[in-house]
CSV table of C-alpha atoms in Angstrom, one decimal:
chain,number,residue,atom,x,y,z
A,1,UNK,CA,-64.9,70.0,51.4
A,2,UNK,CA,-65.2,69.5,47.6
A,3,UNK,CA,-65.4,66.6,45.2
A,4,UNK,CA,-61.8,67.4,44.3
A,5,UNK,CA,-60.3,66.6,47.8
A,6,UNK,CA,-57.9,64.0,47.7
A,7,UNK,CA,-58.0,63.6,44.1
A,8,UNK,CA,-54.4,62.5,42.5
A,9,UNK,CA,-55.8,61.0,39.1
A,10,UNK,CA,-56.7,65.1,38.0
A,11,UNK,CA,-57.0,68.7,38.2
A,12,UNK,CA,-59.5,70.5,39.7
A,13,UNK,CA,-61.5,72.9,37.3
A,14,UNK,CA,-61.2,76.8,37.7
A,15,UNK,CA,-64.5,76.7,38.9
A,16,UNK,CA,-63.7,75.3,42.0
A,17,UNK,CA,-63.9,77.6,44.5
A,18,UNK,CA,-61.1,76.0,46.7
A,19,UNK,CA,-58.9,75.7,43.6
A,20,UNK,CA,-59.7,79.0,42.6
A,21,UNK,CA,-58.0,80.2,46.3
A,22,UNK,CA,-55.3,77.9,45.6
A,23,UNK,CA,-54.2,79.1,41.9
A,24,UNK,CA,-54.9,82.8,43.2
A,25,UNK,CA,-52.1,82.6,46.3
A,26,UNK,CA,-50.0,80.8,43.8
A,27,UNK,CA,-50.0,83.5,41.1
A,28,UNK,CA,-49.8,86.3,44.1
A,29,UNK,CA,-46.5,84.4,45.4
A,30,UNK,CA,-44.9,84.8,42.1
A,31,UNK,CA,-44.6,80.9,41.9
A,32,UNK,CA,-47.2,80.5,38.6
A,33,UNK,CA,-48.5,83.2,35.9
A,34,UNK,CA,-51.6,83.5,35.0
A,35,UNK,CA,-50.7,82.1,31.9
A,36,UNK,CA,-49.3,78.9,33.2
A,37,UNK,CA,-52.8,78.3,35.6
A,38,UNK,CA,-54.4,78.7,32.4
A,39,UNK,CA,-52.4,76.1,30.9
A,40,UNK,CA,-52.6,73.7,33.4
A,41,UNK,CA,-56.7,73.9,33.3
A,42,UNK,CA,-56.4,73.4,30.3
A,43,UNK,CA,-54.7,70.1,30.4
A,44,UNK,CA,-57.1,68.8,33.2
A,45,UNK,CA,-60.4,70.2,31.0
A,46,UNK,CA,-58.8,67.8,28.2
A,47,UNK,CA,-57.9,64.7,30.6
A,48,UNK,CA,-61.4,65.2,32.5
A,49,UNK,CA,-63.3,64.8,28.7
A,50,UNK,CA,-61.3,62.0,28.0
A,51,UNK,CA,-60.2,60.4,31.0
A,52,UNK,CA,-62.8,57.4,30.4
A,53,UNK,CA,-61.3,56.5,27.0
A,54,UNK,CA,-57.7,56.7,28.5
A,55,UNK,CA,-58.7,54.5,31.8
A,56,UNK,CA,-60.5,52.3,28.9
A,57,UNK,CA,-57.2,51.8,26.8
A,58,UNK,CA,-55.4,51.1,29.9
A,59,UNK,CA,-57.6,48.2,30.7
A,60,UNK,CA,-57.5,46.9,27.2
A,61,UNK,CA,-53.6,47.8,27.1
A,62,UNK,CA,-53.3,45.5,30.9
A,63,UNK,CA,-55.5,43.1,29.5
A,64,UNK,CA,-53.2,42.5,26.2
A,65,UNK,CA,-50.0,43.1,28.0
A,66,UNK,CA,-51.3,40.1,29.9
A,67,UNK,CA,-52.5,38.1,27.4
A,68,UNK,CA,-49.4,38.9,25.3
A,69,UNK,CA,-47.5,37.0,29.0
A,70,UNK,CA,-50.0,33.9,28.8
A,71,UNK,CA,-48.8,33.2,24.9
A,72,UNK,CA,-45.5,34.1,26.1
A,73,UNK,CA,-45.7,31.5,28.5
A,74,UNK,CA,-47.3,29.0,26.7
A,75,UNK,CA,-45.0,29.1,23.7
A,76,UNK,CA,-42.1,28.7,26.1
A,77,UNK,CA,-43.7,25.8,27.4
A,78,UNK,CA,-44.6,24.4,24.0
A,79,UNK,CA,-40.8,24.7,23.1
A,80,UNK,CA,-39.5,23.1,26.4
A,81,UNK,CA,-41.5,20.0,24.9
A,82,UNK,CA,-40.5,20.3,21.8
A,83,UNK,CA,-37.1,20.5,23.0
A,84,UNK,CA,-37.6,17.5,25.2
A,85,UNK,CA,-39.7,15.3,22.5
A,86,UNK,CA,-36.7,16.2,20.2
A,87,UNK,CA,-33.7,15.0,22.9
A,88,UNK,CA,-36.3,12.1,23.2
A,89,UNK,CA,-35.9,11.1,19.5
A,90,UNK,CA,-32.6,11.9,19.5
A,91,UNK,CA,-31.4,9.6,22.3
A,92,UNK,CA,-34.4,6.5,20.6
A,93,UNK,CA,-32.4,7.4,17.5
A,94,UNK,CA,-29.0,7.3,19.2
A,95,UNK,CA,-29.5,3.9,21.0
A,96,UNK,CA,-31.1,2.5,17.7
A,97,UNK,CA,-27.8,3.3,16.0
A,98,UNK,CA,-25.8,1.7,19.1
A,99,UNK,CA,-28.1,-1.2,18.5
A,100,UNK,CA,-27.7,-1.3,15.1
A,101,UNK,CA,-24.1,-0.8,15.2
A,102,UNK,CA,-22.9,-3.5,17.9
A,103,UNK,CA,-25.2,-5.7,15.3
A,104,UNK,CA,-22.9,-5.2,12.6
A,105,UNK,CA,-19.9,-3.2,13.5
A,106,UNK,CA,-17.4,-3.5,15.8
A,107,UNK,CA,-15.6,-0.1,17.4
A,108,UNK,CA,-14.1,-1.7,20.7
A,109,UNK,CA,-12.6,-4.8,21.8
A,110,UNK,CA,-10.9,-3.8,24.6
A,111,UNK,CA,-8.2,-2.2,26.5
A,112,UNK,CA,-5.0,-1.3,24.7
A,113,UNK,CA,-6.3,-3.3,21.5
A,114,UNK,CA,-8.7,-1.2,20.2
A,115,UNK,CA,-6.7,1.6,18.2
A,116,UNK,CA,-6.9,0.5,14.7
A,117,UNK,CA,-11.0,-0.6,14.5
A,118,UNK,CA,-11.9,2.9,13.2
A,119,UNK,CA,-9.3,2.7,10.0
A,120,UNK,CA,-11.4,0.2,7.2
A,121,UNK,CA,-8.6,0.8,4.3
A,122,UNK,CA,-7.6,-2.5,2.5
A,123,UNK,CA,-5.2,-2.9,0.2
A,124,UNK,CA,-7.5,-5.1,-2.3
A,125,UNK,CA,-4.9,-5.5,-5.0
A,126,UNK,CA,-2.3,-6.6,-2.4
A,127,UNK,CA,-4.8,-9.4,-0.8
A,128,UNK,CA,-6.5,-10.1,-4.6
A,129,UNK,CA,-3.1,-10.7,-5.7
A,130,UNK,CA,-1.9,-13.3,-3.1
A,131,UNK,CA,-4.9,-15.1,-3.5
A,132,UNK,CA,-6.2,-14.3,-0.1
A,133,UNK,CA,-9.6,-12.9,0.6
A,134,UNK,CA,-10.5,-9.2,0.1
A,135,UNK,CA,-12.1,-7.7,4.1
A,136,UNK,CA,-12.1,-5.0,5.3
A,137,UNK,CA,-14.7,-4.5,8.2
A,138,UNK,CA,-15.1,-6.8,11.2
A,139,UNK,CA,-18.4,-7.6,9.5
A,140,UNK,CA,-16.8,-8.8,6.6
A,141,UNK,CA,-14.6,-11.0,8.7
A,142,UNK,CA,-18.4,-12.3,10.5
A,143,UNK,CA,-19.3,-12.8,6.7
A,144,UNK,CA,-16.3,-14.8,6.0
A,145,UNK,CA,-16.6,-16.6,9.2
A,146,UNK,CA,-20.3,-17.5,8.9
A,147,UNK,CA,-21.1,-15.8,12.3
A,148,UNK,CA,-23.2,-13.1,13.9
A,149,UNK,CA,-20.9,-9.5,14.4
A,150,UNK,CA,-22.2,-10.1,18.1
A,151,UNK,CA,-20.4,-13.6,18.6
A,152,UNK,CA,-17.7,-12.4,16.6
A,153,UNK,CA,-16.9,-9.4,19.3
A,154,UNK,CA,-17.5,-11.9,22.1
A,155,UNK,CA,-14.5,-13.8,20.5
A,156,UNK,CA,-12.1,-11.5,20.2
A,157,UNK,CA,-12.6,-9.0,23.1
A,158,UNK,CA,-10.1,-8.9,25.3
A,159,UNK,CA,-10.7,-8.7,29.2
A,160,UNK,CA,-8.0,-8.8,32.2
A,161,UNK,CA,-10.8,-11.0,33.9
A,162,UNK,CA,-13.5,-13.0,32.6
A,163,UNK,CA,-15.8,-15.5,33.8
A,164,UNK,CA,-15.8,-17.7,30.8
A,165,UNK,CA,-12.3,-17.9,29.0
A,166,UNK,CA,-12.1,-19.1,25.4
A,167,UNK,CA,-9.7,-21.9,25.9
A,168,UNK,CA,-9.0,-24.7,28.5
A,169,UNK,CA,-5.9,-24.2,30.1
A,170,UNK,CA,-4.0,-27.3,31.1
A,171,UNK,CA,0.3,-28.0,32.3
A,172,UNK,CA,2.1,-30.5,30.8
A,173,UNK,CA,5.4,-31.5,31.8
A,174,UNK,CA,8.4,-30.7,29.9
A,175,UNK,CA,11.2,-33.7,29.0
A,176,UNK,CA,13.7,-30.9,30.6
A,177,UNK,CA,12.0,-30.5,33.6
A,178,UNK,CA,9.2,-27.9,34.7
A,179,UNK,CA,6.0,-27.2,32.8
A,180,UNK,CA,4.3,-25.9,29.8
A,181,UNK,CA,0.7,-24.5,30.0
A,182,UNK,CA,-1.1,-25.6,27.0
A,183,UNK,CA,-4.5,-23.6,26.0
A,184,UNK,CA,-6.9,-25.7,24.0
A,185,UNK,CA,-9.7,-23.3,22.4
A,186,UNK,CA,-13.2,-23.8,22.4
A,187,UNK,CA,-15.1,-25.2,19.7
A,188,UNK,CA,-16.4,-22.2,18.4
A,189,UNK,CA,-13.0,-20.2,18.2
A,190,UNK,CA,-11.1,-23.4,17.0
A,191,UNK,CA,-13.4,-23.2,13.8
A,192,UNK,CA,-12.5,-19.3,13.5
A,193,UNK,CA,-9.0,-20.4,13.7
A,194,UNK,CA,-9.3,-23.0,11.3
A,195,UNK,CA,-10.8,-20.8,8.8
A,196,UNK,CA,-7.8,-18.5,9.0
A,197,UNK,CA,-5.4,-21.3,9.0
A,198,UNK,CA,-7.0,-23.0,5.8
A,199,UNK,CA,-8.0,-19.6,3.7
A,200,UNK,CA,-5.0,-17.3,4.8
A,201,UNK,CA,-1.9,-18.5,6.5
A,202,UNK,CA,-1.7,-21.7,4.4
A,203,UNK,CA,-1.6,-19.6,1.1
A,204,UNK,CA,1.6,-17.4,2.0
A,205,UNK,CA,4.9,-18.6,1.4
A,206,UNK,CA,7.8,-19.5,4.2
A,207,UNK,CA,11.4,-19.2,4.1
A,208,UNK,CA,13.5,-22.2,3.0
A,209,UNK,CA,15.2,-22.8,6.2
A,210,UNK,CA,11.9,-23.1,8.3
A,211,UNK,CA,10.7,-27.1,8.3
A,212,UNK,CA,8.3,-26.9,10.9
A,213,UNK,CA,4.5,-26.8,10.5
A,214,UNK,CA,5.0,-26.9,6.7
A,215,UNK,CA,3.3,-29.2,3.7
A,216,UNK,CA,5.9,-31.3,2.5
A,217,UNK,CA,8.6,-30.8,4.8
A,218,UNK,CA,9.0,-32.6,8.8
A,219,UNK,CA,11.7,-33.3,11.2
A,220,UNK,CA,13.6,-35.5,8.7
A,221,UNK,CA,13.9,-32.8,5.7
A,222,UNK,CA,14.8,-29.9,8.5
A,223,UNK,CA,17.8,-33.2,9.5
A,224,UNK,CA,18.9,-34.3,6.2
A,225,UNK,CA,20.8,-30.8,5.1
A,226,UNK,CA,23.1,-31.6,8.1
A,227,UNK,CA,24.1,-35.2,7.3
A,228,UNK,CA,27.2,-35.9,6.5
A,229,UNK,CA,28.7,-32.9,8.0
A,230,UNK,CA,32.0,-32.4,10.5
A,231,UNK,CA,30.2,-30.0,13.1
A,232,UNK,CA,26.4,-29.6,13.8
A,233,UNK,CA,25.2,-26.6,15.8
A,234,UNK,CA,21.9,-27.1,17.8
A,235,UNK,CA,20.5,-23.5,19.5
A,236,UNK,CA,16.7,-23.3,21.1
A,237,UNK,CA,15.0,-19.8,21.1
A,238,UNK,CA,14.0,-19.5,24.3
A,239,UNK,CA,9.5,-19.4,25.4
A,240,UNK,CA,8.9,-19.1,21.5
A,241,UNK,CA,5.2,-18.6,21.4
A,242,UNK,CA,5.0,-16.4,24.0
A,243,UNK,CA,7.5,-13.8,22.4
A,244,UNK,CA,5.2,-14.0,19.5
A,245,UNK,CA,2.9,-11.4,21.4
A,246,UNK,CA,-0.5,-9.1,19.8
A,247,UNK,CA,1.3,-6.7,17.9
A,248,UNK,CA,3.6,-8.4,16.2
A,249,UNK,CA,0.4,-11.3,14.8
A,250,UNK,CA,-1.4,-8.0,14.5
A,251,UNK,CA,1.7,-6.6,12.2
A,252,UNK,CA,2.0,-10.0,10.2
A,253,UNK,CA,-2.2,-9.8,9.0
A,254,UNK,CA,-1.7,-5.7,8.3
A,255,UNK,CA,1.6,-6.0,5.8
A,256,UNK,CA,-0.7,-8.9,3.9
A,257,UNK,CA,-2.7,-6.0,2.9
A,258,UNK,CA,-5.6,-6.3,5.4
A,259,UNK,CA,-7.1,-3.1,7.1
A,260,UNK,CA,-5.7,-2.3,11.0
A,261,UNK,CA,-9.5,-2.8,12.1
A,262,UNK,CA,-9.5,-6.4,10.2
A,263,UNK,CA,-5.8,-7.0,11.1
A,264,UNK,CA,-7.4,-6.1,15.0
A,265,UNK,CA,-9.9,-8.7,14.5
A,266,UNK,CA,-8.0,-11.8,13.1
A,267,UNK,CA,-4.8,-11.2,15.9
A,268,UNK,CA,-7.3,-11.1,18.7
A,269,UNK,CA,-8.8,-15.0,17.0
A,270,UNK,CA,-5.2,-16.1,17.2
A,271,UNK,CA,-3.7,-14.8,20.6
A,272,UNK,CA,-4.9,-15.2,23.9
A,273,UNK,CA,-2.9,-13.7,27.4
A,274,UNK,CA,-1.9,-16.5,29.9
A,275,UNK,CA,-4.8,-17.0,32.7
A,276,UNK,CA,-4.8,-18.2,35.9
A,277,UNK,CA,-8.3,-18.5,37.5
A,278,UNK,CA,-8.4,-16.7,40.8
A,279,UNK,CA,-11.8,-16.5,43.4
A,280,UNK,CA,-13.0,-12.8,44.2
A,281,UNK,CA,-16.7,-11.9,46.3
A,282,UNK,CA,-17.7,-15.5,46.0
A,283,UNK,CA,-16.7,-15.6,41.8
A,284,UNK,CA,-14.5,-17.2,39.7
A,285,UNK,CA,-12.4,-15.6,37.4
A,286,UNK,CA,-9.4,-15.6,35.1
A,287,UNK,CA,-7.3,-13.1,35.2
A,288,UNK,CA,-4.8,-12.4,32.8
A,289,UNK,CA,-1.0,-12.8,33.4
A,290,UNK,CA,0.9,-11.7,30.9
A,291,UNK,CA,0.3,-10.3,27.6
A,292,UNK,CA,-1.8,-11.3,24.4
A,293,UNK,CA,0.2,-13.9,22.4
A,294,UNK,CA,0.3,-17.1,20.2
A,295,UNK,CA,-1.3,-19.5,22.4
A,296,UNK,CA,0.6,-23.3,22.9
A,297,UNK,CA,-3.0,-25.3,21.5
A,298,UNK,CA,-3.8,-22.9,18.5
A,299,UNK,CA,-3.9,-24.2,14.9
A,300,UNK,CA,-2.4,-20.9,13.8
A,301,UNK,CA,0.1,-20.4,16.4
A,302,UNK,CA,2.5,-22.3,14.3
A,303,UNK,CA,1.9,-20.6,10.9
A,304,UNK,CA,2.1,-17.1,12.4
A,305,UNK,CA,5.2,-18.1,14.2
A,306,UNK,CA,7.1,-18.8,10.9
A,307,UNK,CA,5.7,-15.9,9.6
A,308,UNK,CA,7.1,-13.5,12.1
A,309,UNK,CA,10.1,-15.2,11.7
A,310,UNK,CA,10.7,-15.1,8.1
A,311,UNK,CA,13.2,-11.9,8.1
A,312,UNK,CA,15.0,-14.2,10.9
A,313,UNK,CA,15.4,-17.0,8.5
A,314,UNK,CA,16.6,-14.9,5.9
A,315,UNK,CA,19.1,-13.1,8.2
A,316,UNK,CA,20.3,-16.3,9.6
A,317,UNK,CA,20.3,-18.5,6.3
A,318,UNK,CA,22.5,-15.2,4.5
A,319,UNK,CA,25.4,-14.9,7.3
A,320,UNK,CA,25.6,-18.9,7.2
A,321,UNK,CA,26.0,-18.8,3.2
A,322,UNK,CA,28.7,-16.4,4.1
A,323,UNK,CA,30.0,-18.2,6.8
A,324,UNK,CA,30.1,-21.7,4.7
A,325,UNK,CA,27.7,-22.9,7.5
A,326,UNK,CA,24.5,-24.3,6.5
A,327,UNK,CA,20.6,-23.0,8.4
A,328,UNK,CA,17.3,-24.6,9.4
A,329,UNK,CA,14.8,-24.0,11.6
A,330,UNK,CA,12.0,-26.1,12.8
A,331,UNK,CA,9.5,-24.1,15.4
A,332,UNK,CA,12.3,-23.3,17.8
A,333,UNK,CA,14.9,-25.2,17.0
A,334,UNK,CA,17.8,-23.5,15.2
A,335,UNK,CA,20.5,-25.8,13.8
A,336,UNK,CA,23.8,-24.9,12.3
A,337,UNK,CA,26.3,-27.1,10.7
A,338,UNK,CA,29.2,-27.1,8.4
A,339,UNK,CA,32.0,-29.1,6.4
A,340,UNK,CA,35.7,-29.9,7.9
A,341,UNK,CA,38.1,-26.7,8.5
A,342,UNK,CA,34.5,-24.7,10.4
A,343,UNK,CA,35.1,-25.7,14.0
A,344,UNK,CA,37.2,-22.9,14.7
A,345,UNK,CA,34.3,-20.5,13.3
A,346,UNK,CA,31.9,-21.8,15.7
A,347,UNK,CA,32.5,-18.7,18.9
A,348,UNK,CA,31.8,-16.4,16.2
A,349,UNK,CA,28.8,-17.7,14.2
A,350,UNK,CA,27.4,-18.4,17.8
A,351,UNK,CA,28.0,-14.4,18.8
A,352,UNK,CA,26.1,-13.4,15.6
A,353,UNK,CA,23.5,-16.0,15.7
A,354,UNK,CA,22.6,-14.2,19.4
A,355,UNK,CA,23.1,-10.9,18.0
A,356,UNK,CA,20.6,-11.3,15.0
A,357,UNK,CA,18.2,-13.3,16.9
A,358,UNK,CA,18.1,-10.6,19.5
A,359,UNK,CA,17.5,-7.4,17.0
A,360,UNK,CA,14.5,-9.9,15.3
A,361,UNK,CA,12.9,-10.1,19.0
A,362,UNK,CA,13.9,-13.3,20.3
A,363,UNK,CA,16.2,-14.6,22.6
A,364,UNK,CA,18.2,-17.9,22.7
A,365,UNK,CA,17.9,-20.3,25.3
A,366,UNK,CA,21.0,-20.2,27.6
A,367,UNK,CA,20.8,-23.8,28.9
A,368,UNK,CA,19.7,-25.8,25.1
A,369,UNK,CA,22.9,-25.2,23.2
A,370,UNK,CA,24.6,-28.3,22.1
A,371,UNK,CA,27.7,-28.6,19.6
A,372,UNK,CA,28.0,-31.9,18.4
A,373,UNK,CA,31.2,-32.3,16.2
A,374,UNK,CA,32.0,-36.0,13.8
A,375,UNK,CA,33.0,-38.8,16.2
A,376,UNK,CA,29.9,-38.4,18.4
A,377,UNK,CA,26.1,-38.7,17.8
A,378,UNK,CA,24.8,-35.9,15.6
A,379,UNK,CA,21.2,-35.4,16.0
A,380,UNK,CA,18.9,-32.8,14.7
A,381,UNK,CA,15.2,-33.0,15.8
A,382,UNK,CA,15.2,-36.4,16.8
A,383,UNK,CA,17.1,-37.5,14.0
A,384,UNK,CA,20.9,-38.9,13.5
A,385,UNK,CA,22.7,-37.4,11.0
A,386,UNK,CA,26.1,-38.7,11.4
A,387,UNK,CA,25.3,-40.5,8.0
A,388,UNK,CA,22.4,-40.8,6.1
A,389,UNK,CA,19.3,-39.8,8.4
A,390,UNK,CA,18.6,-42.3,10.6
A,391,UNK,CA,16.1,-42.9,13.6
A,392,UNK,CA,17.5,-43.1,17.2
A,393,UNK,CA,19.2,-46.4,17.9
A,394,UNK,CA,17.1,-46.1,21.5
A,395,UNK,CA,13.9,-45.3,20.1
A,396,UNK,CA,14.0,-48.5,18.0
A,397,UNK,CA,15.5,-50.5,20.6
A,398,UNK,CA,12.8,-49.7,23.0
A,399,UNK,CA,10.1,-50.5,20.7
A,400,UNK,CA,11.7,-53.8,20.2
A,401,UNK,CA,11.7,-54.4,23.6
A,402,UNK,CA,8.0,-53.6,23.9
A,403,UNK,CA,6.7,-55.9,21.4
A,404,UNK,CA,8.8,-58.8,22.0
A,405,UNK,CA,7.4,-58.9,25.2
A,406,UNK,CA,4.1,-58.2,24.5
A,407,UNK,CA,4.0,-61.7,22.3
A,408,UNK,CA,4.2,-63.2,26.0
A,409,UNK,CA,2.1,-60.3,28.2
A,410,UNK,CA,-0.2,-58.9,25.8
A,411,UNK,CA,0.1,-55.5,25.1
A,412,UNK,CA,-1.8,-54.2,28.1
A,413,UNK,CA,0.9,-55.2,30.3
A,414,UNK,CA,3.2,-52.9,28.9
A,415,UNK,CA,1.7,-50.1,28.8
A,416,UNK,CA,3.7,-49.2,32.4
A,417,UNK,CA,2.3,-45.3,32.0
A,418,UNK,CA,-1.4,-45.7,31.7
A,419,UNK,CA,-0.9,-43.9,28.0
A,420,UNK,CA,-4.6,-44.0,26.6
A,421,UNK,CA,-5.1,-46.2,23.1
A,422,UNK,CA,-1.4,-47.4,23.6
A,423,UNK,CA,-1.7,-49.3,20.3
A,424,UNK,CA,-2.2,-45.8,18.2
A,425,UNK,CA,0.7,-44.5,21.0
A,426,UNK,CA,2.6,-47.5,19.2
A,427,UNK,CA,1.9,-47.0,15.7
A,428,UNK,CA,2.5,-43.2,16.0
A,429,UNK,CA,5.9,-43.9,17.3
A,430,UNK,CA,6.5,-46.8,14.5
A,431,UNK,CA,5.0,-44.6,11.8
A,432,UNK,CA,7.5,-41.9,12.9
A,433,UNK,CA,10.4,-44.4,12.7
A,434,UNK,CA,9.3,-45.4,9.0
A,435,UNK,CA,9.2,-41.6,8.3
A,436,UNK,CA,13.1,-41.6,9.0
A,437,UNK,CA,13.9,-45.4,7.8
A,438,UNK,CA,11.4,-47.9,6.1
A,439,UNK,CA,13.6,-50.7,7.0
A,440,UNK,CA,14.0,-50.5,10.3
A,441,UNK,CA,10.3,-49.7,11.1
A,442,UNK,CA,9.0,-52.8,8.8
A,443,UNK,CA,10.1,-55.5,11.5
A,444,UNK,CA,8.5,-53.0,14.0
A,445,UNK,CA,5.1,-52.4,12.4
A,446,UNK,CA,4.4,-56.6,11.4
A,447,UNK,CA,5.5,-57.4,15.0
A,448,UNK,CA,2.6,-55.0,15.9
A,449,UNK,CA,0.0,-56.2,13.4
A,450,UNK,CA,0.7,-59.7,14.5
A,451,UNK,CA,-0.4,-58.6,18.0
A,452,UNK,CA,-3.5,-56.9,17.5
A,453,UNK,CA,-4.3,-59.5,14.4
């Protein structure tokens, strides 16, 4: 045996005796030349001289190959944290901009309401020139209102159940029978809604039919155009209010000039969707029946209502002018009356009334009509018209009646229905009286001064 036995990592030198065997029965087998043993002597003289510096650039080449892996390795994992420190900031930078938006912005206020708070574009000529003030944002509205963007979002957003509803709801009967739920608001939204009332609604003009809810005018001027006259027409639009739903409030604020998100933001203040409180896993909660409209309670509700129904008044007040039939409207009482040689006209200004009043979204009441013609009591909103305008003959009677008795009772013992401060229930009624006739409320209001002295 020789050093070279076993060896795989060279070749043997020629001096080798075993080799020497080996590369002679090769060449005498034809399988190598001479020239080709030389050769590969050759090649292992060269590999044994250098072997050492090859084995020693290995090493060096394994040990940078591996250290090459370990920065490799440790970059990757320096860019996993950077990646992660950089999702980190981004999500802090996300959820301060979240903060900072709900803190003045407003992007969603519910359900089905929400389209138009993106879109900010005013028309500031439009709104500069009505005399109405120029917003545009939901934070300009919070401005305007003197409240935080936060409370403003908690009193518009719309929820089918909440815990804590922005009104008090309460029935109260009706003189034809049934109920009416009324919907008081709570402090802080009756002080939005005043602030719209006072600084928009109040500054835009009304049709000259409408009577109701308007400065200057009441039940008597919306009577006195029918006085005197041979036939008087008296239609009700039937659940008034609640046809007055969010889109169409929403329309009214957004043809003033105002942005879709600020037109958004001042329908939600002044609508509000029936409730009826309901228990669920031990909770309360008032779930919405019916859709977002002008709530029965609101200061606005009557000055959006004659605004929505301006093209109404005008399509009603033109056909009557053609018609020879004279138009007014007070909330949802529609009255109609005209001069001898009408009453045959009456089926068909009745036909177009209903047709016109259902193409402006309303509907009249099928059980309210009444035509009154000369020869019977004519009376339009409380008031006779059969001649000059005149209080009801019962009204005054029964106030009569009261205070002559109360000289003997007192006027505790005729207040038979429990009404609270019946004295200013008296003077209302008397003060209404002398809105219709001085003279006959002037008895009627010295009777009562003598009584409470």
């Amino acid at each position: 045996r020789t050093a070279w036995i076993g060896r795989v990592d060279t070749i043997p030198p020629q001096s080798d005796e075993r080799t020497a065997l080996i590369d002679r029965g090769l060449i005498l087998r034809g399988l190598l030349t001479e020239a080709q043993i030389a050769e590969i002597h050759r090649i292992g003289d060269l590999w044994l001289k250098h072997h050492d510096a090859v084995r020693l650039a290995s090493a060096l080449a394994a040990r940078s190959a591996d250290e090459a892996i370990a920065q490799q390795e440790r970059e990757r994992l320096a860019r996993k944290e950077e990646k992660r420190r950089q999702s980190e900031e981004r999500r802090k930078q996300r959820a301060e901009a979240v903060a900072r938006r709900r803190a003045e912005d407003i992007i969603y206020l519910g359900l089905d309401v929400s389209a138009g708070l993106a879109d900010r574009r005013s028309q500031v000529e439009s709104l500069a020139g009505r005399g109405l003030p120029v917003l545009s944002t939901p934070a300009d509205v919070a401005r305007a209102l003197d409240i935080p963007v936060p409370r403003l979002r908690w009193l518009c957003f719309h929820g089918e159940a909440v815990e804590r509803p922005h009104y008090v709801y309460f029935e109260v009967p009706k003189r034809s029978g049934g109920t009416r739920l009324l919907a008081a608001p709570h402090a802080s939204l009756a002080a939005a809604q005043a602030w719209i009332l006072r600084e928009i609604l109040d500054k835009l003009p009304v049709e000259e039919p409408a009577h109701g809810f308007v400065k200057g005018r009441s039940t008597v001027t919306n009577a006195r155009p029918h006085a005197r006259r041979d036939v008087v027409v008296n239609l009700d639009l039937s659940e008034f209010f609640p046809t007055i739903t969010f889109p169409r409030v929403r329309g009214v604020f957004h043809r003033l000039g105002y942005s879709p998100a600020v037109a958004t933001v001042l329908a939600l203040l002044c609508t509000e969707a029936p409730r009826r409180a309901v228990e669920y896993d031990g909770q309360r909660l008032w779930v919405a029946v019916g859709d977002r409209a002008l709530p029965q309670g609101a200061c606005t509700s009557p000055a959006i209502s004659n605004q929505v129904a301006r093209k109404l008044d005008r399509r009603l007040a033109g056909m009557c002018a053609r018609a020879g039939f004279v138009y007014t409207r007070y909330a949802d009482d529609l009255t109609f009356s005209a001069p001898p040689g009408k009453r045959g006209d009456i089926a068909m200004l009745l036909a177009r009334v209903r047709h016109i009043v259902m193409e402006e979204g309303f509907a009249i009441h099928p059980e309210k009509g009444r035509v009154q013609r000369a020869g019977g009591r004519q009376v339009v909103t409380g008031v006779v018209v059969n001649d000059r305008p005149s209080a009801p003959r019962e009204e005054v009677r029964r106030l009569r009646a009261i205070l002559h008795a109360a000289k003997k009772t007192g006027l505790a013992a005729q207040n038979r229905r429990n009404v609270p401060d019946f004295e200013a229930h008296l003077r209302g009624r008397i003060a209404y009286v002398q809105m219709i006739d001085r003279e006959k409320a002037a008895p009627l209001l010295a009777a009562l001064d003598a009584l409470t002295g």
